[in-house]
Every structure is written in structure tokens, then in C-alpha cells.
XYZ file of C-alpha atoms in Angstrom:
705
model
C 3.922 67.970 -42.220
C 0.989 68.922 -40.037
C 2.411 66.815 -37.237
C 5.784 68.557 -37.435
C 8.266 68.519 -34.565
C 7.360 70.768 -31.655
C 9.479 73.133 -29.603
C 12.241 71.563 -27.526
C 11.732 71.765 -23.772
C 15.197 70.666 -22.733
C 14.256 66.996 -22.582
C 14.678 64.094 -24.984
C 11.331 62.798 -26.215
C 11.855 59.232 -25.020
C 12.219 60.657 -21.509
C 9.127 62.783 -21.945
C 7.164 59.694 -22.919
C 8.463 57.766 -19.910
C 7.752 60.776 -17.713
C 4.181 61.588 -18.766
C 2.490 58.316 -19.725
C -0.385 57.290 -17.463
C 0.669 54.362 -15.284
C -2.939 53.126 -15.103
C -3.167 53.005 -18.906
C 0.409 51.554 -19.218
C 2.794 51.983 -22.150
C 1.201 49.109 -24.116
C -1.724 51.395 -25.037
C 0.451 54.236 -26.339
C 2.287 54.626 -29.650
C 4.948 51.904 -29.939
C 7.676 54.533 -29.956
C 10.321 52.303 -28.384
C 9.697 49.671 -31.085
C 9.526 52.116 -34.017
C 12.677 54.055 -33.115
C 15.117 51.095 -33.458
C 13.551 50.208 -36.822
C 14.048 53.766 -38.080
C 17.611 53.709 -36.803
C 18.328 50.472 -38.678
C 16.870 51.908 -41.892
C 19.028 55.017 -41.498
C 22.144 52.908 -41.006
C 21.337 50.802 -44.074
C 20.738 53.932 -46.146
C 24.182 55.232 -45.221
C 25.813 51.889 -46.026
C 24.054 51.756 -49.413
C 25.187 55.308 -50.224
C 28.779 54.461 -49.282
C 28.682 51.231 -51.283
C 27.218 52.996 -54.319
C 29.768 55.808 -54.126
C 32.626 53.338 -53.864
C 31.344 51.307 -56.821
C 30.968 54.465 -58.905
C 34.519 55.540 -58.063
C 35.874 52.115 -59.031
C 33.933 52.171 -62.307
C 35.196 55.670 -63.110
C 38.789 54.627 -62.461
C 38.382 51.570 -64.674
C 36.919 53.726 -67.458
C 39.842 56.156 -67.323
C 42.319 53.286 -67.427
C 40.693 51.710 -70.498
C 40.492 55.107 -72.219
C 44.209 55.752 -71.760
C 45.053 52.395 -73.393
C 42.593 52.521 -76.305
C 42.819 56.262 -76.936
C 39.120 56.429 -77.747
C 35.936 55.790 -75.832
C 34.721 52.339 -76.580
C 31.196 51.105 -76.054
C 29.954 51.279 -72.429
C 30.149 47.943 -70.688
C 26.999 46.557 -69.111
C 26.955 47.095 -65.367
C 27.057 43.811 -63.542
C 24.674 43.180 -60.666
C 26.088 43.597 -57.151
C 24.815 40.856 -54.762
C 25.872 42.765 -51.643
C 24.032 45.901 -52.770
C 20.924 43.913 -53.670
C 20.961 42.233 -50.253
C 21.164 45.600 -48.483
C 18.365 47.037 -50.630
C 16.177 44.032 -49.894
C 16.809 44.295 -46.144
C 16.074 48.021 -46.187
C 12.780 47.433 -47.988
C 11.758 44.824 -45.415
C 12.554 47.173 -42.530
C 10.614 50.004 -44.168
C 7.557 47.783 -44.549
C 7.916 46.666 -40.949
C 8.022 50.307 -39.845
C 4.798 51.178 -41.652
C 3.051 48.058 -40.338
C 4.007 48.968 -36.743
C 2.995 52.578 -37.338
C -0.445 51.562 -38.606
C -0.913 49.123 -35.714
C -0.110 51.910 -33.264
C -2.584 54.233 -34.971
C -5.409 51.683 -34.779
C -4.585 50.807 -31.165
C -4.476 54.409 -29.956
C -7.663 55.405 -31.782
C -9.576 52.417 -30.377
C -8.420 53.018 -26.817
C -9.218 56.726 -27.073
C -12.780 55.895 -28.096
C -13.078 53.617 -25.092
C -11.906 56.362 -22.744
C -14.330 58.892 -24.217
C -17.274 56.475 -24.131
C -16.589 55.619 -20.492
C -16.384 59.322 -19.635
C -19.719 60.061 -21.361
C -21.396 57.225 -19.460
C -20.154 58.427 -16.088
C -21.011 62.070 -16.793
C -24.517 61.064 -17.862
C -24.984 59.082 -14.642
C -23.816 62.082 -12.608
C -26.251 64.407 -14.370
C -29.192 62.200 -13.283
C -28.436 62.783 -9.588
C -29.785 65.600 -7.450
C -27.639 67.974 -5.429
C -28.447 66.146 -2.165
C -27.544 62.773 -3.693
C -24.237 64.122 -4.999
C -23.431 65.662 -1.612
C -24.108 62.303 0.043
C -21.560 60.605 -2.235
C -17.798 60.622 -1.463
C -16.117 63.991 -1.997
C -13.848 62.716 -4.749
C -16.576 61.463 -7.135
C -16.565 64.714 -9.166
C -12.822 65.144 -8.762
C -12.232 61.680 -10.262
C -14.248 62.634 -13.352
C -12.267 65.851 -13.658
C -9.017 63.867 -13.491
C -10.374 61.508 -16.158
C -11.026 64.456 -18.480
C -7.459 65.662 -17.969
C -6.195 62.108 -18.525
C -7.893 61.931 -21.939
C -6.463 65.319 -22.924
C -2.952 64.241 -21.911
C -3.340 60.866 -23.608
C -4.301 62.497 -26.898
C -1.554 65.141 -26.815
C 1.214 62.692 -25.847
C 0.303 60.226 -28.598
C 0.146 63.009 -31.169
C 3.599 64.121 -30.039
C 4.886 60.549 -30.384
C 3.507 60.251 -33.935
C 4.972 63.661 -34.733
C 8.426 62.764 -33.406
C 8.829 59.351 -35.027
C 7.429 60.424 -38.413
C 9.631 63.509 -38.519
C 12.653 61.398 -37.635
C 11.839 58.884 -40.388
C 11.221 61.643 -42.928
C 14.534 63.420 -42.296
C 16.825 60.419 -41.802
C 15.332 57.524 -43.757
C 13.120 58.902 -46.535
C 15.401 61.745 -47.606
C 16.449 59.856 -50.775
C 13.057 58.390 -51.731
C 10.158 60.423 -53.053
C 7.895 57.390 -52.736
C 8.550 57.081 -48.988
C 7.961 60.801 -48.502
C 4.595 60.644 -50.266
C 3.654 57.616 -48.197
C 4.502 59.430 -44.979
C 2.520 62.507 -46.060
C -0.487 60.300 -46.690
C -0.247 58.773 -43.200
C 0.187 62.231 -41.721
C -3.027 63.378 -43.429
C -4.870 60.329 -42.090
C -3.759 60.985 -38.525
C -4.640 64.668 -38.777
C -8.197 63.923 -39.902
C -8.776 61.118 -37.383
C -10.337 61.261 -33.908
C -6.856 61.422 -32.419
C -6.259 64.942 -33.725
C -9.916 65.966 -34.118
C -11.712 65.033 -30.854
C -15.302 63.876 -30.950
C -16.120 65.473 -27.590
C -15.696 68.985 -26.293
C -13.632 67.925 -23.307
C -12.898 71.440 -22.148
C -16.618 72.170 -21.946
C -17.108 69.004 -19.888
C -14.281 70.089 -17.569
C -15.891 73.526 -17.083
C -19.241 71.896 -16.326
C -17.609 69.669 -13.694
C -15.932 72.706 -12.129
C -19.268 74.525 -11.963
C -21.011 71.472 -10.499
C -18.317 70.957 -7.861
C -18.439 74.622 -6.818
C -22.247 74.612 -6.615
C -22.480 71.412 -4.568
C -19.754 72.338 -2.062
C -20.405 76.108 -2.037
C -17.018 77.190 -3.392
C -15.951 80.023 -5.649
C -14.480 79.327 -9.081
C -10.914 79.951 -7.879
C -11.356 77.720 -4.827
C -12.883 74.970 -6.953
C -10.032 75.027 -9.457
C -7.505 74.923 -6.605
C -9.276 71.960 -4.953
C -9.457 69.961 -8.185
C -5.852 70.794 -9.130
C -4.607 69.638 -5.729
C -6.575 66.405 -6.050
C -5.169 65.777 -9.542
C -1.622 66.391 -8.311
C -2.082 64.079 -5.325
C -3.451 61.374 -7.632
C -0.132 61.558 -9.469
C -1.286 60.009 -12.757
C -0.982 63.117 -14.928
C 2.178 64.736 -13.577
C 5.733 64.585 -14.890
C 7.898 61.958 -13.264
C 11.106 63.214 -14.942
C 11.787 66.932 -14.799
C 13.244 68.694 -17.859
C 16.474 70.441 -17.002
C 14.836 73.817 -17.645
C 12.873 73.318 -14.383
C 15.894 72.570 -12.187
C 17.498 74.752 -9.552
C 20.873 75.140 -11.279
C 19.517 75.916 -14.756
C 20.871 79.125 -16.284
C 17.647 81.133 -15.987
C 17.207 80.083 -12.347
C 20.881 80.521 -11.419
C 21.724 84.243 -11.695
C 25.494 84.119 -11.085
C 27.516 85.351 -14.062
C 30.867 83.688 -14.701
C 34.039 84.964 -16.322
C 34.862 83.630 -19.746
C 37.521 80.938 -20.105
C 40.611 81.494 -22.247
C 40.706 78.036 -23.883
C 38.187 75.535 -25.165
C 36.249 73.175 -22.904
C 35.732 69.630 -24.177
C 33.449 67.062 -22.570
C 34.305 63.403 -23.222
C 31.751 60.828 -22.161
C 31.997 57.134 -21.445
C 29.325 54.585 -22.279
C 27.310 55.071 -19.070
C 26.873 58.864 -19.294
C 26.205 59.637 -22.957
C 22.743 61.068 -22.317
C 24.004 63.136 -19.374
C 26.792 64.509 -21.586
C 24.222 65.488 -24.224
C 22.190 67.431 -21.645
C 25.289 69.116 -20.198
C 26.314 70.332 -23.643
C 22.782 71.615 -24.205
C 22.861 73.550 -20.927
C 26.329 74.980 -21.608
C 25.509 75.504 -25.307
C 28.802 73.964 -26.368
C 29.373 71.482 -29.242
C 29.290 67.779 -28.439
C 32.401 65.667 -28.786
C 31.785 62.438 -30.740
C 31.618 59.231 -28.644
C 35.105 57.835 -28.232
C 34.588 54.506 -26.446
C 33.833 51.156 -28.039
C 34.768 47.497 -27.622
C 36.764 45.046 -29.670
C 35.107 41.717 -30.536
C 36.942 40.079 -27.634
C 35.462 42.589 -25.150
C 38.521 44.812 -24.673
C 37.929 48.546 -24.307
C 39.073 50.842 -27.105
C 39.278 54.637 -26.838
C 39.767 56.521 -30.084
C 39.620 60.328 -30.349
C 38.265 61.781 -33.581
C 39.400 65.365 -32.857
C 42.457 66.932 -31.289
C 42.479 67.915 -27.598
C 45.806 69.789 -27.549
C 45.607 72.758 -25.198
C 41.946 72.118 -24.265
C 40.276 71.962 -20.870
C 39.022 68.364 -20.902
C 36.244 67.027 -18.661
C 35.899 63.235 -18.755
C 32.377 62.179 -17.738
C 31.619 58.650 -16.518
C 29.489 57.090 -13.760
C 31.122 53.989 -12.312
C 28.147 51.652 -12.549
C 27.433 48.352 -14.226
C 25.994 48.587 -17.743
C 24.458 45.214 -18.585
C 23.107 46.038 -22.041
C 26.649 46.967 -23.142
C 28.293 44.077 -21.337
C 30.252 46.359 -18.986
C 30.818 45.607 -15.316
C 32.016 48.111 -12.720
C 35.548 47.212 -13.747
C 34.702 47.808 -17.415
C 33.296 51.285 -16.822
C 36.276 52.139 -14.632
C 38.621 50.942 -17.374
C 36.827 53.206 -19.866
C 37.346 56.160 -17.534
C 41.015 55.335 -16.975
C 41.723 54.924 -20.690
C 39.941 58.179 -21.551
C 42.036 60.042 -18.961
C 45.211 58.429 -20.270
C 44.328 59.229 -23.897
C 43.564 62.852 -23.030
C 46.948 63.153 -21.328
C 48.733 61.692 -24.355
C 46.820 64.212 -26.526
C 48.451 67.115 -24.620
C 45.278 68.439 -22.971
C 45.945 71.527 -20.854
C 43.906 70.245 -17.887
C 42.086 66.962 -17.293
C 39.162 66.710 -14.873
C 37.271 63.515 -14.074
C 33.545 64.173 -13.613
C 32.132 61.108 -11.837
C 28.443 61.562 -10.906
C 28.427 58.231 -9.051
C 31.728 57.095 -7.551
C 31.783 53.355 -6.915
C 33.720 51.731 -4.050
C 33.156 54.856 -1.937
C 31.851 52.820 1.020
C 35.301 51.285 1.561
C 38.140 53.672 2.323
C 40.794 51.146 1.322
C 39.109 50.385 -2.014
C 38.528 54.010 -2.942
C 42.179 54.750 -2.113
C 43.181 52.318 -4.865
C 40.676 53.937 -7.258
C 42.097 57.377 -6.451
C 45.669 56.249 -7.038
C 44.799 54.700 -10.400
C 42.973 57.835 -11.562
C 45.911 60.015 -10.579
C 48.379 57.730 -12.379
C 46.267 57.979 -15.546
C 46.644 61.767 -15.589
C 43.603 63.028 -13.657
C 44.288 66.487 -12.190
C 40.893 67.223 -10.613
C 37.807 65.197 -9.612
C 34.164 66.266 -9.431
C 31.614 63.926 -7.863
C 28.155 64.212 -6.324
C 27.033 63.343 -2.777
C 29.483 60.716 -1.610
C 28.266 58.649 1.311
C 31.398 59.231 3.409
C 33.438 62.394 3.720
C 36.508 60.330 4.655
C 36.838 59.453 0.975
C 37.996 62.995 0.194
C 41.211 62.365 2.101
C 42.118 59.442 -0.166
C 42.755 61.714 -3.165
C 46.004 63.614 -3.634
C 44.424 65.771 -6.363
C 41.635 68.256 -5.529
C 38.234 66.581 -5.072
C 34.989 68.555 -5.371
C 32.089 66.799 -3.648
C 29.130 68.883 -4.796
C 25.587 68.331 -3.562
C 22.183 68.015 -5.227
C 20.390 68.971 -2.028
C 18.841 72.166 -3.351
C 17.483 70.305 -6.381
C 15.591 68.083 -3.939
C 14.564 70.991 -1.744
C 13.161 72.876 -4.722
C 11.268 69.808 -5.939
C 9.804 68.939 -2.519
C 8.764 72.543 -1.927
C 7.041 72.761 -5.310
C 5.493 69.305 -4.959
C 3.979 69.963 -1.521
C 2.806 73.419 -2.598
C 0.950 71.958 -5.588
C -0.692 69.449 -3.260
C -1.901 72.241 -0.981
C 0.307 71.234 1.955
C 0.718 73.764 4.775
C 4.277 72.599 5.624
C 3.318 71.652 9.160
C 4.246 68.369 10.846
C 7.207 67.534 8.591
C 10.060 65.360 9.813
C 13.296 64.558 7.990
C 14.439 61.012 8.782
C 17.974 59.665 8.710
C 17.949 55.922 7.894
C 21.132 55.384 9.929
C 23.175 57.148 12.537
C 25.927 57.991 10.054
C 23.749 60.349 8.008
C 22.161 62.424 10.789
C 24.009 65.562 9.704
C 22.729 65.152 6.142
C 19.141 65.006 7.418
C 19.715 68.058 9.616
C 21.157 70.090 6.722
C 18.222 69.099 4.511
C 15.708 70.191 7.162
C 17.473 73.541 7.560
C 17.635 74.038 3.776
C 13.901 73.324 3.408
C 13.038 75.826 6.131
C 15.300 78.483 4.627
C 14.047 77.922 1.085
C 10.355 78.165 2.057
C 10.964 80.719 4.861
C 9.045 78.541 7.307
C 8.165 79.676 10.811
C 10.226 77.998 13.529
C 7.295 78.155 15.909
C 4.541 76.636 13.727
C 6.321 75.009 10.768
C 9.488 73.665 12.354
C 10.970 70.725 10.418
C 12.192 68.171 12.946
C 14.802 65.438 12.507
C 14.442 61.752 13.384
C 17.049 58.990 13.349
C 16.553 55.266 12.770
C 18.827 53.066 14.867
C 19.360 49.526 13.579
C 20.274 47.026 16.278
C 21.701 43.645 15.385
C 19.611 40.719 16.649
C 21.111 38.406 19.257
C 23.092 35.474 17.902
C 21.803 31.974 18.644
C 23.319 30.347 21.746
C 26.574 28.434 21.208
C 26.556 24.650 21.120
C 27.092 22.976 24.504
C 30.708 22.264 25.418
C 31.332 18.602 26.064
C 33.402 17.731 29.152
C 35.800 14.887 28.519
C 36.906 12.632 31.349
C 40.562 12.235 32.319
C 42.583 10.012 30.097
C 46.293 9.363 30.451
C 48.496 10.917 27.857
C 51.738 9.774 26.372
C 53.606 11.508 29.194
C 53.393 10.956 32.920
C 53.234 14.681 33.792
C 49.835 16.422 34.051
C 48.817 18.690 31.180
C 46.202 21.407 30.799
C 42.629 20.537 30.068
C 41.571 20.939 26.454
C 37.866 21.427 25.703
C 37.218 20.497 22.123
C 34.509 19.766 19.651
C 33.945 16.366 18.167
C 36.258 17.197 15.249
C 39.328 17.447 17.528
C 38.664 14.464 19.788
C 41.834 12.767 18.560
C 44.013 15.033 20.683
C 45.075 14.262 24.189
C 42.432 15.623 26.630
C 42.149 15.909 30.410
C 39.521 17.145 32.829
C 39.237 20.766 33.920
C 40.109 21.682 37.519
C 37.177 22.711 39.649
C 38.613 26.129 40.481
C 38.487 27.045 36.745
C 34.857 26.000 36.179
C 33.516 29.564 36.465
C 36.117 30.773 33.984
C 35.150 27.999 31.603
C 31.518 29.221 31.706
C 32.647 32.736 30.833
C 34.622 31.398 27.910
C 31.564 29.424 26.786
C 29.403 32.577 26.795
C 31.886 34.367 24.550
C 31.754 31.574 22.035
C 30.601 32.663 18.564
C 29.337 30.119 16.055
C 30.671 32.247 13.183
C 34.209 31.666 14.459
C 35.641 28.275 13.808
C 37.899 25.908 15.543
C 38.475 24.925 19.080
C 37.667 26.721 22.330
C 40.680 26.402 24.619
C 40.701 26.955 28.312
C 43.236 29.754 28.341
C 43.235 30.001 32.101
C 45.216 26.766 32.646
C 48.938 26.267 32.058
C 49.869 25.435 28.470
C 49.915 21.693 27.685
C 53.130 19.837 27.158
C 53.935 18.415 23.790
C 52.622 14.903 23.402
C 53.571 12.963 20.340
C 54.474 14.643 17.031
C 51.951 12.543 15.183
C 49.015 13.536 17.378
C 49.941 17.221 17.424
C 50.378 17.514 13.668
C 47.108 15.718 13.027
C 45.190 18.066 15.349
C 46.675 21.204 13.811
C 45.927 19.968 10.302
C 42.245 19.390 11.100
C 41.882 22.828 12.655
C 43.739 24.481 9.770
C 41.533 22.776 7.176
C 38.399 23.826 9.058
C 39.611 27.402 9.296
C 40.305 27.547 5.556
C 36.912 26.060 4.748
C 35.095 28.586 6.942
C 37.115 31.429 5.462
C 36.062 30.376 1.957
C 32.416 29.996 2.935
C 32.320 33.047 5.172
C 31.003 35.578 2.671
C 28.302 33.336 1.272
C 27.341 32.234 4.752
C 26.854 35.839 5.812
C 24.674 36.527 2.753
C 22.536 33.450 3.376
C 22.129 33.943 7.112
C 21.253 37.644 6.862
C 17.566 38.310 7.396
C 16.219 39.687 4.129
C 12.724 40.599 5.269
C 12.293 44.360 4.733
C 9.154 44.391 6.893
C 11.110 43.002 9.878
C 11.391 45.942 12.279
C 12.291 44.218 15.557
C 15.812 45.602 15.512
C 14.858 49.143 14.407
C 14.298 51.976 16.875
C 13.303 55.567 16.100
C 14.812 58.525 17.922
C 12.169 61.192 17.441
C 8.397 61.582 17.136
C 6.840 60.740 13.739
C 3.207 60.042 14.603
C 0.881 61.859 12.211
C 3.774 63.564 10.412
C 5.033 63.667 6.837
C 8.367 61.824 6.936
C 11.110 62.499 4.379
C 13.872 59.856 4.381
C 17.155 61.344 3.131
C 19.980 59.093 1.920
C 22.713 59.119 -0.717
C 22.246 55.766 -2.495
C 19.427 53.275 -3.067
C 21.181 49.974 -3.634
C 19.621 46.912 -1.989
C 17.232 49.197 -0.049
C 16.928 46.751 2.868
C 17.751 49.286 5.561
C 15.669 51.966 3.849
C 12.610 49.709 3.611
C 12.935 48.616 7.241
C 13.083 52.260 8.259
C 9.967 52.968 6.165
C 8.052 50.061 7.709
C 9.045 51.241 11.182
C 7.824 54.756 10.359
C 4.564 53.247 9.125
C 4.156 51.294 12.362
C 4.924 54.429 14.369
C 2.019 56.267 12.705
C 3.648 58.366 9.981
C 0.975 59.898 7.753
C 3.103 59.766 4.608
C 6.632 58.693 3.630
C 8.827 60.242 0.921
C 12.259 58.865 0.050
C 15.025 61.108 -1.327
C 18.343 59.733 -2.597
C 20.916 61.023 -5.060
C 21.920 57.712 -6.683
C 19.533 54.953 -7.802
C 21.380 51.646 -8.235
C 18.674 48.971 -7.606
C 20.363 45.646 -6.990
C 19.413 42.345 -5.324
C 15.626 42.771 -5.517
C 15.500 46.414 -4.391
C 12.771 47.294 -6.889
C 10.340 44.724 -5.475
C 11.067 45.824 -1.901
C 10.392 49.482 -2.734
C 7.142 48.690 -4.553
C 5.820 46.721 -1.572
C 7.056 49.245 0.998
C 4.823 52.001 2.461
C 6.936 54.651 0.693
C 4.595 56.910 -1.309
C 7.166 58.815 -3.375
C 10.780 58.146 -4.387
C 12.796 61.137 -5.631
C 16.211 60.499 -7.209
C 18.571 61.989 -9.789
C 19.767 60.493 -13.076
C 23.400 60.212 -11.958
C 22.833 56.557 -12.899
C 20.757 56.088 -16.050
C 17.686 54.071 -15.011
C 15.205 54.975 -17.754
C 14.244 51.315 -18.135
C 12.501 51.230 -14.737
C 9.979 53.813 -15.944
C 8.545 51.176 -18.274
C 7.254 49.318 -15.188
C 4.031 51.056 -14.103
C 4.027 49.987 -10.439
C 7.492 51.378 -9.793
C 7.140 54.353 -12.164
C 4.065 55.514 -10.254
C 6.233 56.120 -7.187
C 9.366 57.368 -8.922
C 10.340 60.974 -9.705
C 13.601 61.768 -11.502
C 15.544 65.027 -11.316
C 18.235 65.686 -13.965
C 21.782 66.012 -12.648
C 23.074 67.680 -15.834
C 22.408 71.325 -14.806
C 24.302 70.857 -11.523
C 27.272 69.263 -13.289
C 27.124 71.935 -15.995
C 27.402 74.675 -13.366
C 30.359 72.921 -11.743
C 32.094 72.468 -15.112
C 31.456 76.088 -16.021
C 32.894 77.330 -12.727
C 35.968 75.104 -13.046
C 36.548 76.116 -16.649
C 36.297 79.833 -15.897
C 38.333 79.605 -12.656
C 35.402 80.716 -10.512
C 34.652 79.545 -6.995
C 32.526 76.445 -6.412
C 31.442 77.578 -2.946
C 27.759 77.728 -3.948
C 27.868 74.042 -4.905
C 29.666 72.772 -1.803
C 26.507 72.204 0.254
C 26.699 68.552 1.322
């Protein structure tokens, strides 16, 4: 095929498509790859089922023939083969899916060709208008008018090449996996391949490279620049525009990739096996590609009632087993945090029963790490299941390490971020002056300081002119509303003749026996009133008077019952009340203070996890109010819960850099969020850690937190 599969770049094609598509064009105007791939997968599955059904029927027929031959002694006439309804149904369904595939493929071809013509026609119109202007008129226009046309030329080139790659990938996949048993389907695919090759998609109508060279010459002439300076200016503008750059890096461009990581390791003396749960299958595939080791077949599935089942297809006796699983919710598989944790626990237990030599849990994202008591339970369960070692990435609290009895390796992705930021700012033409690393809370100041030091060391920046400062955001809680006024109740005789202490109550406890407060305790009563909190329930007692005598059993029991019922009700409603009363306005910055100067500086917010992103967005809005020129957010784990995506899109954050410790490929299908997002693969870092553990080498180079 002329559109045969290209060279692998260490990245799955669906990620390349999500990484390189133009967010202004949107995915709707590209090849419907994400619709065609499931159809091809269904056809492949049906083909396998038909082959198995046919083979089984042939074996049954052969056995029946041998049985009849042994009884009759001679070969009788061949019986007429009866029709198989199940086989006919599968053949019919396969034919329908094949037709659906070709219909979708043709629709994609027509759509892409039409949109490409529109892009080229618009470019010709704008270039023709520019050619009618004089040099003085062009110089009077905004500086980016020529640069925008240059970016448009590059956009058309990328649009054409990415769509050709998509056609190439899906047709090659269909040819090898679906049409391998049908000459008719192969001829049909070859015909479509010839049509695409001869169309305007593969054979451009315009000489776009000549147009790009003309724009470079025009830009250099108008602004008096050399060819090299002009190319640098236009390249920096294209990179800052961000529409034609990769949002997901292939692992070959990462810091810990083999070619970029020169340390040589000793060879292990027994096999390394990597088992993956449902949430980390793609990460496991990339790790095996980096380590160049064979993949272990998926071992986790679910019973119809939702229970987890772990079944190993190969032996693990005497192997060094690494169980890979991120403890995150997986909605499309129907797995909660508890479900993914149960998968991990059962895989560890199964590996132990299979007599593995060593079992290591590789957990890119460790849930429950914000609570020491909760993570202690997680650690105990993992150890009981047979875990002998744990590898995780950038935990939010170092106290968690003390909750594990087995060795815990908390490796860091900091240098992946440092390498990306350094390369990104260099491509934009940044001089690395006026950069500030911001900690979104006081608990992560050391992380921000280490990142600033790592950036300076990596780029060899001057401490005098290019010093990277550190700023901290302090979040103050707003004042609580004033307590309700305390009602003074006049003296009323009680059931006893002796005086009792004054009880100041709310309307709910007015049935109890009450007396007036002595004047000498009035100031103390005011102090008690100031300490009143509306989130605490019950009755405010004047503790500075002598305790009251018992009145009647009936009155006392009734009062205690009312207070007890109120306390239980508030305890049940406490969590929801906190969630409802909490201010959820990310632009509200009244309670945020910055410790450090950020005016006119590039601010890099460094955190471990993006979950609800309320505190992060408030920090970003405060930086924006304080005059920050640009804001970049860096975090290891991208969770996105409770409306975080909408908050980040509306925030003044220009760039969000995360890793794929949590698989969030689906968010790249949303252009507004994808335009801000950059994804760094975590697989090379985990592969280096696994390699070092397997070969009994030190992990000191990965311990940077």
C-alpha cells in the first residue's frame, strides 16, 4: 500500500492524533479515527469467532464421518451440510460492520478533502491581499500579520500530513486484521488507497513551501532581518501560538529515556514480569517498549456481577514481578477507587500464590495519600497481600513513607518537567529572566524551592541576572458569621428551693429549668458568647457558675434527649453542610496573600495533584491580580474532579503541564482544555526505576523529590 504504516516514534497513534491536531480546526474536521477504530476492532473479533466456529464445526463433522465409517466399513455418500444459523448471523453482522467501515472511511475522505480546499483557498486570498500592499503599508500593520500567514501555511502542512497518517494507520490495521481472509476486501482497500494517493490530500494543489519561503523573504525585507533571524522570529511566534506543537511528548523525548540517560545497569539473573491492572494498560505497554521486554497478557477482568477476577495465563514462578496500577476511578470500566485497589490487591495475592521470587507494587498515583490514617490501612493491606516493595511517584506528603513497613521508593518526575520547561521557553525565545516558582500552599514550599534550583542547574543560569525566585501563596480562612444572640431568661423557681446555676439556652432547650445569671459573671458570659461557633451544636453553658442541682428526672431526661438528637443530626449533616457552605468561587482572592514579588514575572506554579483545582485557581487569579506576565501550572497527577476542568479553562493559567500517571486522554478531545494542556509520559521514569530494582542498582538518581 502506498499509504503504508510509517516508522514508530515511541508513541501510540491515537495519542499522536490527540497531541497534534489543531485545536482551532477541532477533531470533527479530521479523519474519524476514533469512530473507525472500534468498527475495525469489532470486525476483527467477529472474524476470529467465525474462524473458531468454522474450525469447531469441521472437527465435529470429521469425527462424525470417522464414526460412521467404522460402523459401515465403507465410505457412504457424503451427507449434505446443513446450514448453521449462528454462523450465518455472525457472517451477516460482519458484512454490515464492513460496509459501515467503508461508509465512514469515505465520509472522512470527503470531509478532509473539502476542508483542505477551504484552508488553501483562504490562504491564497490572504496572500494575494498581502501582495497588493506596499512596504510602508505592511510596516504600518501589526507585526504579526505576516507571522500569522506563515503559521497558517504550517497549519495546512500539518493538517495534510496528520490526516494522511490517520488514513495510513486505520487502513493498514484493517488490511492486516480484518481483510486477511478476504481477497475482495483487500482489493477494495487497494482501490481506496489509490484514490487517496491521487487526490488533493496526498498531491497538494499549491506549492506551500514556496509560499512559506516567500513569506520569510517578505518578513526579512520589511523588518530588515537576515534569513536566520527571520526564521527564528517566525519559529518563536509559531511556538508561542501553540496550535502546531505536540501536546503529548513521545517517550523518546523524555529525560529518562535510554538514549538520554547514560547510566549502564548490571544485568538481572532472573526474568522481570510486568503485570498491569485496568487503569495502567497503556503505561505498561510503553514501559515494556522502553525496556524492550515482552508484554504479559492482561490478567484482570470482571464477572457479570461486577466482582474482580485475576487470572494468569503464564507462570510467574521464580520471576521478579512488578504489579502496575494507579489507584484512580475508572468510569468507563465501572471501577471505583475501591475497585482499582481490589485489582491491585488480588494481583499481588495471585503473584504470591504463583511463587514469584519478588513482588513489587508500582503505583504511579497512590490514592488516600492525603490522610495518614487512611494510607496506613492501604499500606497494611498491600503488605498482607504479599507486597515486598513499593514504587510511587511524587506523593503529596512525606509522612506517608513512615506508614509502610516494606521499603517505599518515592521517585520524582521533577527533571522531566525541568527539561520540558527549559526546552519550551528556549523555543519561545525566552531569556530566562524574571522567573518565579510559586508554591500554592505553605506545605509545598520546599518542592518549589527544589524545582527552582533544578531549573537553574539544568540551564546553568546566572544567579545575578537570571535568578529564579520562589513565592508562596498563603490561604487565610474568612471570618465566620457572628453567632446568634444569646437570650437571657428571667428567674423562675425550680422544683427545688435551693438556688441553681444559670443556664443560657437556645429556644430548643427552653423546657429545662433556667435562672438568671449573676452580675459578676456577665463579662465571662460575653467571652463565652464570642467563642460560640455556629458549626457546633447544642447548648452554651455558663461554665463559670457552680453546677446545677438535679431537678426532676423527667425534665433532665427530656433535655438530654433533645440535645443528643440535635448532636446526631448535625453530625450526619456535617460533611454535606461543609461542602455546601464552602465558597466555590475560584476567582475569589480575598483570603489569598502572596509572599514574594511576582509583578511582571513568569510564574510557574508547582504542585503534586490537580484534583478540584480550587486552591490552584485562586492562586492563579491572585498572581494575575498581582501583575504576573504569564502563569504556567506544573503537577504530576491530573485527576480532574468536581468541575476542575471548567475552572482551569476559565483561569488565567496559560499552560498546564502534567504526566500520564492517570490516563486522561479523553480530555484532549476538548479543544479549549487541550489548547492549554501538555502531557509528559511517565513510562520512561518508571522503566528506569524498574530496571534499577531488577538489576539491584541504586535508585539515588531518581530520589529527587
